């Protein structure tokens, strides 16, 4: 039995076996399934062996009328399930305006959580997961994309972007121009037969895709935070470099900045090490 109100239901991002029992129940019991593309969702339901219920197409930006119709059904106590073509609705997919309208009108909203390329990519990236920033799709035009990356890459968190495989090479090249040694991770075709991932500096990845050409399929691009540059140097090695700089008359501030840039070690790490050096 599905309760009245809107249910935001996640569906697989490639592998149908990732559908959850609760998602099946939500799709089976809903009075109405709102989706991006009724044919696409109809096909998924028949592949899952589910009898398609009433499907209606919904898009945030073009479906003001469809939204009002859905809201009217919801206000009449109907159970509506929202799905997108793949993954979690609202995450670079339609649904935000519908949920907002439900909240404003006191209509219950709940979710059946599940797959999303965002978290699937992050957890296998090897990049810090304690703090991350989801940037959605980067702008289409080269100038706007560079400007956006310039800003994103100053944020102290792992940056996650959805990207089309076709534009991947250009995007990685832009990242490499801004910070060649910045670690990046790329996940392609997650949960599908040809799943693949790369983990290297932006410069190496840019070179790889320049030579190999654009891959096919769906990709997620992740950029390490500024402080997570790859460095194999131990604390002792960095301390040695700091002491050497100081002995050459370099100021403490300049030494921290220079050694952080030269070695790729995070500025705060180098600064903390500098604090342990007694120059009195
Ligand atoms: N709502 C979806 C979610 O929760 O992941 C995302 C929809 S967005 C329109 C589509 C983008 O998600 C793709 O361009 C790609 O960046 C990413 N994506 C979706 N499925 C993927 C997969 N299986 N592997 C890698 N990236 C994927």
mmCIF file of C-alpha atoms and ligand atoms in Angstrom:
data_model
loop_
_atom_site.group_PDB
_atom_site.id
_atom_site.type_symbol
_atom_site.label_atom_id
_atom_site.label_comp_id
_atom_site.label_asym_id
_atom_site.label_seq_id
_atom_site.Cartn_x
_atom_site.Cartn_y
_atom_site.Cartn_z
ATOM 1 C CA UNK A 1 0.000 0.000 0.000
ATOM 2 C CA UNK A 2 1.526 3.346 -1.048
ATOM 3 C CA UNK A 3 0.543 6.353 1.010
ATOM 4 C CA UNK A 4 -0.803 9.482 -0.661
ATOM 5 C CA UNK A 5 1.676 12.165 -1.633
ATOM 6 C CA UNK A 6 4.736 12.463 -3.823
ATOM 7 C CA UNK A 7 7.475 9.817 -3.682
ATOM 8 C CA UNK A 8 10.839 10.616 -5.245
ATOM 9 C CA UNK A 9 12.055 7.205 -6.379
ATOM 10 C CA UNK A 10 15.574 6.360 -7.537
ATOM 11 C CA UNK A 11 16.046 3.863 -10.369
ATOM 12 C CA UNK A 12 19.228 2.140 -11.665
ATOM 13 C CA UNK A 13 21.980 4.086 -13.458
ATOM 14 C CA UNK A 14 22.723 1.187 -15.789
ATOM 15 C CA UNK A 15 22.344 -2.144 -14.069
ATOM 16 C CA UNK A 16 18.690 -3.077 -13.618
ATOM 17 C CA UNK A 17 19.574 -5.364 -10.715
ATOM 18 C CA UNK A 18 20.165 -2.218 -8.671
ATOM 19 C CA UNK A 19 16.418 -1.609 -8.431
ATOM 20 C CA UNK A 20 15.361 -1.918 -4.794
ATOM 21 C CA UNK A 21 12.299 -3.767 -3.490
ATOM 22 C CA UNK A 22 10.954 -0.458 -2.184
ATOM 23 C CA UNK A 23 11.406 1.137 -5.618
ATOM 24 C CA UNK A 24 9.470 -1.754 -7.168
ATOM 25 C CA UNK A 25 6.699 -1.243 -4.609
ATOM 26 C CA UNK A 26 6.643 2.498 -5.241
ATOM 27 C CA UNK A 27 6.369 1.968 -9.012
ATOM 28 C CA UNK A 28 3.808 -0.803 -8.702
ATOM 29 C CA UNK A 29 1.505 0.858 -6.205
ATOM 30 C CA UNK A 30 1.536 4.458 -7.422
ATOM 31 C CA UNK A 31 -1.670 5.854 -8.868
ATOM 32 C CA UNK A 32 0.505 7.813 -11.261
ATOM 33 C CA UNK A 33 4.148 7.660 -12.339
ATOM 34 C CA UNK A 34 5.626 10.983 -13.446
ATOM 35 C CA UNK A 35 8.730 10.523 -15.596
ATOM 36 C CA UNK A 36 10.912 12.345 -18.112
ATOM 37 C CA UNK A 37 10.090 10.078 -21.017
ATOM 38 C CA UNK A 38 7.096 7.737 -20.868
ATOM 39 C CA UNK A 39 8.583 5.380 -23.478
ATOM 40 C CA UNK A 40 11.919 5.116 -21.634
ATOM 41 C CA UNK A 41 10.275 4.462 -18.256
ATOM 42 C CA UNK A 42 7.694 2.135 -19.854
ATOM 43 C CA UNK A 43 10.558 0.064 -21.252
ATOM 44 C CA UNK A 44 12.318 -0.054 -17.874
ATOM 45 C CA UNK A 45 9.099 -1.190 -16.197
ATOM 46 C CA UNK A 46 8.528 -3.945 -18.750
ATOM 47 C CA UNK A 47 12.172 -5.099 -18.431
ATOM 48 C CA UNK A 48 11.613 -5.321 -14.695
ATOM 49 C CA UNK A 49 8.499 -7.372 -15.360
ATOM 50 C CA UNK A 50 6.299 -4.677 -13.818
ATOM 51 C CA UNK A 51 2.931 -3.790 -15.254
ATOM 52 C CA UNK A 52 3.193 -0.150 -16.270
ATOM 53 C CA UNK A 53 0.651 1.954 -14.429
ATOM 54 C CA UNK A 54 -0.453 5.392 -15.618
ATOM 55 C CA UNK A 55 2.630 7.201 -16.903
ATOM 56 C CA UNK A 56 2.740 10.946 -17.432
ATOM 57 C CA UNK A 57 5.605 12.976 -18.788
ATOM 58 C CA UNK A 58 7.037 15.671 -16.504
ATOM 59 C CA UNK A 59 9.803 18.280 -16.971
ATOM 60 C CA UNK A 60 10.413 21.176 -14.592
ATOM 61 C CA UNK A 61 10.855 23.808 -17.267
ATOM 62 C CA UNK A 62 8.336 22.871 -19.919
ATOM 63 C CA UNK A 63 5.562 21.222 -17.917
ATOM 64 C CA UNK A 64 3.839 23.978 -15.878
ATOM 65 C CA UNK A 65 0.486 22.527 -16.902
ATOM 66 C CA UNK A 66 1.586 18.953 -16.181
ATOM 67 C CA UNK A 67 2.809 20.146 -12.778
ATOM 68 C CA UNK A 68 -0.581 21.712 -11.964
ATOM 69 C CA UNK A 69 -2.318 18.479 -13.029
ATOM 70 C CA UNK A 70 -0.005 16.413 -10.810
ATOM 71 C CA UNK A 71 -0.541 18.801 -7.898
ATOM 72 C CA UNK A 72 -4.319 18.513 -8.350
ATOM 73 C CA UNK A 73 -4.055 14.698 -8.225
ATOM 74 C CA UNK A 74 -1.851 14.917 -5.149
ATOM 75 C CA UNK A 75 -4.290 17.311 -3.449
ATOM 76 C CA UNK A 76 -7.005 14.729 -4.150
ATOM 77 C CA UNK A 77 -5.030 12.217 -2.095
ATOM 78 C CA UNK A 78 -3.394 10.301 -4.923
ATOM 79 C CA UNK A 79 0.023 8.593 -4.664
ATOM 80 C CA UNK A 80 2.404 9.935 -7.300
ATOM 81 C CA UNK A 81 5.866 8.467 -7.902
ATOM 82 C CA UNK A 82 8.461 10.618 -9.656
ATOM 83 C CA UNK A 83 11.301 8.887 -11.489
ATOM 84 C CA UNK A 84 13.877 10.134 -13.973
ATOM 85 C CA UNK A 85 15.461 8.302 -16.906
ATOM 86 C CA UNK A 86 18.154 6.987 -14.556
ATOM 87 C CA UNK A 87 19.351 7.469 -11.001
ATOM 88 C CA UNK A 88 17.915 9.890 -8.500
ATOM 89 C CA UNK A 89 15.359 12.453 -9.702
ATOM 90 C CA UNK A 90 16.242 16.147 -9.098
ATOM 91 C CA UNK A 91 19.984 15.414 -9.328
ATOM 92 C CA UNK A 92 20.627 17.135 -12.688
ATOM 93 C CA UNK A 93 17.153 15.865 -13.559
ATOM 94 C CA UNK A 94 13.593 17.236 -13.282
ATOM 95 C CA UNK A 95 11.642 17.446 -10.040
ATOM 96 C CA UNK A 96 12.836 20.426 -8.015
ATOM 97 C CA UNK A 97 9.891 22.669 -8.951
ATOM 98 C CA UNK A 98 7.407 19.901 -8.258
ATOM 99 C CA UNK A 99 8.855 19.176 -4.811
ATOM 100 C CA UNK A 100 8.981 22.906 -4.028
ATOM 101 C CA UNK A 101 5.314 23.296 -5.005
ATOM 102 C CA UNK A 102 4.370 20.286 -2.842
ATOM 103 C CA UNK A 103 6.196 21.780 0.127
ATOM 104 C CA UNK A 104 4.442 25.113 -0.378
ATOM 105 C CA UNK A 105 1.039 23.410 -0.501
ATOM 106 C CA UNK A 106 1.581 21.065 2.416
ATOM 107 C CA UNK A 107 1.525 17.923 0.240
ATOM 108 C CA UNK A 108 3.543 15.067 1.787
ATOM 109 C CA UNK A 109 6.850 14.263 0.054
ATOM 110 C CA UNK A 110 8.928 11.185 0.732
ATOM 111 C CA UNK A 111 11.637 9.249 -1.076
ATOM 112 C CA UNK A 112 12.812 5.796 -2.028
ATOM 113 C CA UNK A 113 16.554 6.484 -2.137
ATOM 114 C CA UNK A 114 18.882 4.520 -4.367
ATOM 115 C CA UNK A 115 21.404 4.801 -7.193
ATOM 116 C CA UNK A 116 22.954 8.072 -8.259
ATOM 117 C CA UNK A 117 26.047 8.481 -10.416
ATOM 118 C CA UNK A 118 27.192 11.269 -8.078
ATOM 119 C CA UNK A 119 27.817 9.104 -5.001
ATOM 120 C CA UNK A 120 28.692 5.962 -6.969
ATOM 121 C CA UNK A 121 31.518 7.861 -8.679
ATOM 122 C CA UNK A 122 32.729 9.608 -5.521
ATOM 123 C CA UNK A 123 33.057 6.481 -3.407
ATOM 124 C CA UNK A 124 35.346 4.743 -5.896
ATOM 125 C CA UNK A 125 37.383 7.861 -6.744
ATOM 126 C CA UNK A 126 40.017 7.616 -4.026
ATOM 127 C CA UNK A 127 39.525 11.358 -3.501
ATOM 128 C CA UNK A 128 38.474 12.847 -0.156
ATOM 129 C CA UNK A 129 34.843 12.068 0.650
ATOM 130 C CA UNK A 130 34.485 14.065 3.863
ATOM 131 C CA UNK A 131 33.576 17.224 1.959
ATOM 132 C CA UNK A 132 32.443 17.425 -1.646
ATOM 133 C CA UNK A 133 30.783 19.918 -3.945
ATOM 134 C CA UNK A 134 28.433 18.778 -6.674
ATOM 135 C CA UNK A 135 28.670 21.185 -9.611
ATOM 136 C CA UNK A 136 26.208 19.398 -11.934
ATOM 137 C CA UNK A 137 26.961 19.899 -15.636
ATOM 138 C CA UNK A 138 29.634 22.457 -16.520
ATOM 139 C CA UNK A 139 28.669 25.225 -18.976
ATOM 140 C CA UNK A 140 28.739 24.300 -22.659
ATOM 141 C CA UNK A 141 30.882 27.108 -23.982
ATOM 142 C CA UNK A 142 34.653 27.004 -23.525
ATOM 143 C CA UNK A 143 34.965 30.497 -21.983
ATOM 144 C CA UNK A 144 32.192 29.948 -19.438
ATOM 145 C CA UNK A 145 33.486 26.472 -18.598
ATOM 146 C CA UNK A 146 36.988 27.812 -17.883
ATOM 147 C CA UNK A 147 35.616 30.600 -15.700
ATOM 148 C CA UNK A 148 33.472 28.133 -13.763
ATOM 149 C CA UNK A 149 36.406 25.730 -13.292
ATOM 150 C CA UNK A 150 38.631 28.609 -12.150
ATOM 151 C CA UNK A 151 36.207 29.232 -9.323
ATOM 152 C CA UNK A 152 35.355 25.591 -8.530
ATOM 153 C CA UNK A 153 39.007 24.657 -8.205
ATOM 154 C CA UNK A 154 39.516 27.093 -5.328
ATOM 155 C CA UNK A 155 36.872 25.321 -3.226
ATOM 156 C CA UNK A 156 38.236 23.252 -0.375
ATOM 157 C CA UNK A 157 36.325 20.086 -1.264
ATOM 158 C CA UNK A 158 36.311 17.328 -3.866
ATOM 159 C CA UNK A 159 34.524 18.740 -6.920
ATOM 160 C CA UNK A 160 32.116 16.470 -8.798
ATOM 161 C CA UNK A 161 30.834 17.306 -12.288
ATOM 162 C CA UNK A 162 28.577 15.451 -14.661
ATOM 163 C CA UNK A 163 29.962 15.583 -18.166
ATOM 164 C CA UNK A 164 29.218 14.272 -21.616
ATOM 165 C CA UNK A 165 31.873 11.838 -22.828
ATOM 166 C CA UNK A 166 32.218 13.931 -25.985
ATOM 167 C CA UNK A 167 33.394 16.990 -24.019
ATOM 168 C CA UNK A 168 35.540 15.094 -21.519
ATOM 169 C CA UNK A 169 38.842 15.777 -23.318
ATOM 170 C CA UNK A 170 38.248 19.551 -23.435
ATOM 171 C CA UNK A 171 37.182 19.674 -19.807
ATOM 172 C CA UNK A 172 40.216 17.755 -18.576
ATOM 173 C CA UNK A 173 42.478 19.941 -20.710
ATOM 174 C CA UNK A 174 40.956 23.038 -19.059
ATOM 175 C CA UNK A 175 41.478 21.556 -15.583
ATOM 176 C CA UNK A 176 45.105 20.753 -16.482
ATOM 177 C CA UNK A 177 45.696 24.338 -17.615
ATOM 178 C CA UNK A 178 44.519 25.650 -14.251
ATOM 179 C CA UNK A 179 46.347 23.091 -12.092
ATOM 180 C CA UNK A 180 48.355 20.409 -13.949
ATOM 181 C CA UNK A 181 49.303 18.464 -10.830
ATOM 182 C CA UNK A 182 45.795 18.364 -9.379
ATOM 183 C CA UNK A 183 44.582 14.792 -8.903
ATOM 184 C CA UNK A 184 41.437 13.924 -10.820
ATOM 185 C CA UNK A 185 39.278 10.874 -11.081
ATOM 186 C CA UNK A 186 36.958 9.944 -13.938
ATOM 187 C CA UNK A 187 34.258 7.275 -13.765
ATOM 188 C CA UNK A 188 32.664 5.979 -16.932
ATOM 189 C CA UNK A 189 29.639 3.718 -17.489
ATOM 190 C CA UNK A 190 29.214 2.948 -13.795
ATOM 191 C CA UNK A 191 27.451 -0.350 -13.038
ATOM 192 C CA UNK A 192 27.425 -1.208 -16.767
ATOM 193 C CA UNK A 193 29.373 -3.829 -18.721
ATOM 194 C CA UNK A 194 32.107 -1.416 -19.812
ATOM 195 C CA UNK A 195 32.578 0.369 -16.510
ATOM 196 C CA UNK A 196 35.989 2.022 -16.342
ATOM 197 C CA UNK A 197 37.745 4.597 -14.197
ATOM 198 C CA UNK A 198 40.899 6.691 -14.309
ATOM 199 C CA UNK A 199 42.820 8.290 -11.468
ATOM 200 C CA UNK A 200 45.788 10.532 -12.220
ATOM 201 C CA UNK A 201 46.981 14.118 -12.363
ATOM 202 C CA UNK A 202 45.025 16.473 -14.615
ATOM 203 C CA UNK A 203 48.058 16.833 -16.905
ATOM 204 C CA UNK A 204 48.443 13.064 -17.397
ATOM 205 C CA UNK A 205 44.726 12.571 -17.974
ATOM 206 C CA UNK A 206 44.609 15.451 -20.465
ATOM 207 C CA UNK A 207 47.461 13.835 -22.374
ATOM 208 C CA UNK A 208 45.771 10.424 -22.207
ATOM 209 C CA UNK A 209 42.481 11.674 -23.681
ATOM 210 C CA UNK A 210 44.297 13.837 -26.232
ATOM 211 C CA UNK A 211 45.914 10.682 -27.580
ATOM 212 C CA UNK A 212 43.072 8.213 -26.997
ATOM 213 C CA UNK A 213 40.198 10.472 -28.082
ATOM 214 C CA UNK A 214 36.861 10.826 -26.331
ATOM 215 C CA UNK A 215 35.437 7.691 -24.751
ATOM 216 C CA UNK A 216 31.806 6.711 -25.313
ATOM 217 C CA UNK A 217 29.035 6.668 -22.745
ATOM 218 C CA UNK A 218 28.384 8.582 -19.540
ATOM 219 C CA UNK A 219 31.087 10.043 -17.339
ATOM 220 C CA UNK A 220 31.588 11.753 -14.008
ATOM 221 C CA UNK A 221 34.636 13.985 -13.502
ATOM 222 C CA UNK A 222 36.021 14.570 -10.023
ATOM 223 C CA UNK A 223 38.752 17.002 -8.974
ATOM 224 C CA UNK A 224 40.690 16.730 -5.722
ATOM 225 C CA UNK A 225 40.603 19.677 -3.314
ATOM 226 C CA UNK A 226 43.540 22.105 -3.609
ATOM 227 C CA UNK A 227 45.189 20.575 -0.534
ATOM 228 C CA UNK A 228 45.071 16.992 -1.796
ATOM 229 C CA UNK A 229 47.721 17.276 -4.485
ATOM 230 C CA UNK A 230 49.709 14.101 -4.876
ATOM 231 C CA UNK A 231 52.880 14.214 -2.871
ATOM 232 C CA UNK A 232 54.903 11.289 -1.662
ATOM 233 C CA UNK A 233 57.067 13.459 0.535
ATOM 234 C CA UNK A 234 57.208 12.570 4.205
ATOM 235 C CA UNK A 235 56.940 15.207 6.944
ATOM 236 C CA UNK A 236 60.684 14.799 7.552
ATOM 237 C CA UNK A 237 61.473 15.526 3.896
ATOM 238 C CA UNK A 238 59.302 18.655 3.923
ATOM 239 C CA UNK A 239 60.882 19.766 7.213
ATOM 240 C CA UNK A 240 64.302 19.337 5.592
ATOM 241 C CA UNK A 241 63.296 21.577 2.686
ATOM 242 C CA UNK A 242 61.862 24.191 5.039
ATOM 243 C CA UNK A 243 65.033 24.270 7.128
ATOM 244 C CA UNK A 244 67.158 24.572 4.007
ATOM 245 C CA UNK A 245 65.074 27.549 2.794
ATOM 246 C CA UNK A 246 65.322 29.229 6.191
ATOM 247 C CA UNK A 247 69.085 28.728 6.260
ATOM 248 C CA UNK A 248 69.228 30.552 2.918
ATOM 249 C CA UNK A 249 67.466 33.561 4.428
ATOM 250 C CA UNK A 250 64.038 32.937 2.872
ATOM 251 C CA UNK A 251 61.231 34.250 5.066
ATOM 252 C CA UNK A 252 59.018 31.707 6.851
ATOM 253 C CA UNK A 253 55.980 32.811 4.833
ATOM 254 C CA UNK A 254 57.732 32.599 1.465
ATOM 255 C CA UNK A 255 59.249 29.242 2.354
ATOM 256 C CA UNK A 256 55.820 27.757 3.130
ATOM 257 C CA UNK A 257 54.352 29.090 -0.095
ATOM 258 C CA UNK A 258 57.277 28.014 -2.254
ATOM 259 C CA UNK A 259 57.607 24.510 -0.847
ATOM 260 C CA UNK A 260 53.881 23.930 -1.050
ATOM 261 C CA UNK A 261 53.937 24.926 -4.739
ATOM 262 C CA UNK A 262 57.109 22.972 -5.542
ATOM 263 C CA UNK A 263 56.147 19.730 -3.832
ATOM 264 C CA UNK A 264 52.378 19.705 -4.179
ATOM 265 C CA UNK A 265 52.050 19.334 -0.407
ATOM 266 C CA UNK A 266 49.056 21.222 1.017
ATOM 267 C CA UNK A 267 49.831 24.720 2.262
ATOM 268 C CA UNK A 268 48.237 24.076 5.642
ATOM 269 C CA UNK A 269 50.347 20.919 6.080
ATOM 270 C CA UNK A 270 53.565 22.802 5.228
ATOM 271 C CA UNK A 271 52.543 25.673 7.491
ATOM 272 C CA UNK A 272 51.896 23.300 10.409
ATOM 273 C CA UNK A 273 55.335 21.746 9.867
ATOM 274 C CA UNK A 274 56.929 25.200 9.787
ATOM 275 C CA UNK A 275 55.378 25.903 13.190
ATOM 276 C CA UNK A 276 57.350 22.989 14.643
ATOM 277 C CA UNK A 277 60.677 24.591 13.611
ATOM 278 C CA UNK A 278 62.230 26.661 16.351
ATOM 279 C CA UNK A 279 64.238 29.522 14.853
ATOM 280 C CA UNK A 280 64.702 31.474 18.066
HETATM 281 N N1 LIG B 1 19.866 11.772 -11.930
HETATM 282 C C1 LIG B 1 21.025 11.070 -12.368
HETATM 283 C C2 LIG B 1 21.807 10.564 -11.157
HETATM 284 O O1 LIG B 1 21.257 10.509 -10.076
HETATM 285 O O2 LIG B 1 22.967 10.211 -11.300
HETATM 286 C C3 LIG B 1 21.886 11.925 -13.287
HETATM 287 C C4 LIG B 1 21.190 12.370 -14.527
HETATM 288 S S1 LIG B 1 22.151 13.404 -15.547
HETATM 289 C C5 LIG B 1 20.961 13.895 -16.722
HETATM 290 C C6 LIG B 1 23.108 12.297 -16.499
HETATM 291 C C7 LIG B 1 24.592 12.362 -16.164
HETATM 292 O O3 LIG B 1 24.854 11.575 -15.005
HETATM 293 C C8 LIG B 1 25.490 11.786 -17.241
HETATM 294 O O4 LIG B 1 25.817 12.760 -18.217
HETATM 295 C C9 LIG B 1 26.714 11.381 -16.457
HETATM 296 O O5 LIG B 1 27.520 12.507 -16.175
HETATM 297 C C10 LIG B 1 26.068 10.902 -15.154
HETATM 298 N N2 LIG B 1 25.782 9.458 -15.211
HETATM 299 C C11 LIG B 1 24.570 8.865 -15.223
HETATM 300 N N3 LIG B 1 24.693 7.532 -15.253
HETATM 301 C C12 LIG B 1 26.033 7.263 -15.258
HETATM 302 C C13 LIG B 1 26.800 6.065 -15.286
HETATM 303 N N4 LIG B 1 26.230 4.877 -15.315
HETATM 304 N N5 LIG B 1 28.155 6.190 -15.265
HETATM 305 C C14 LIG B 1 28.754 7.395 -15.227
HETATM 306 N N6 LIG B 1 28.068 8.553 -15.218
HETATM 307 C C15 LIG B 1 26.724 8.498 -15.226
#
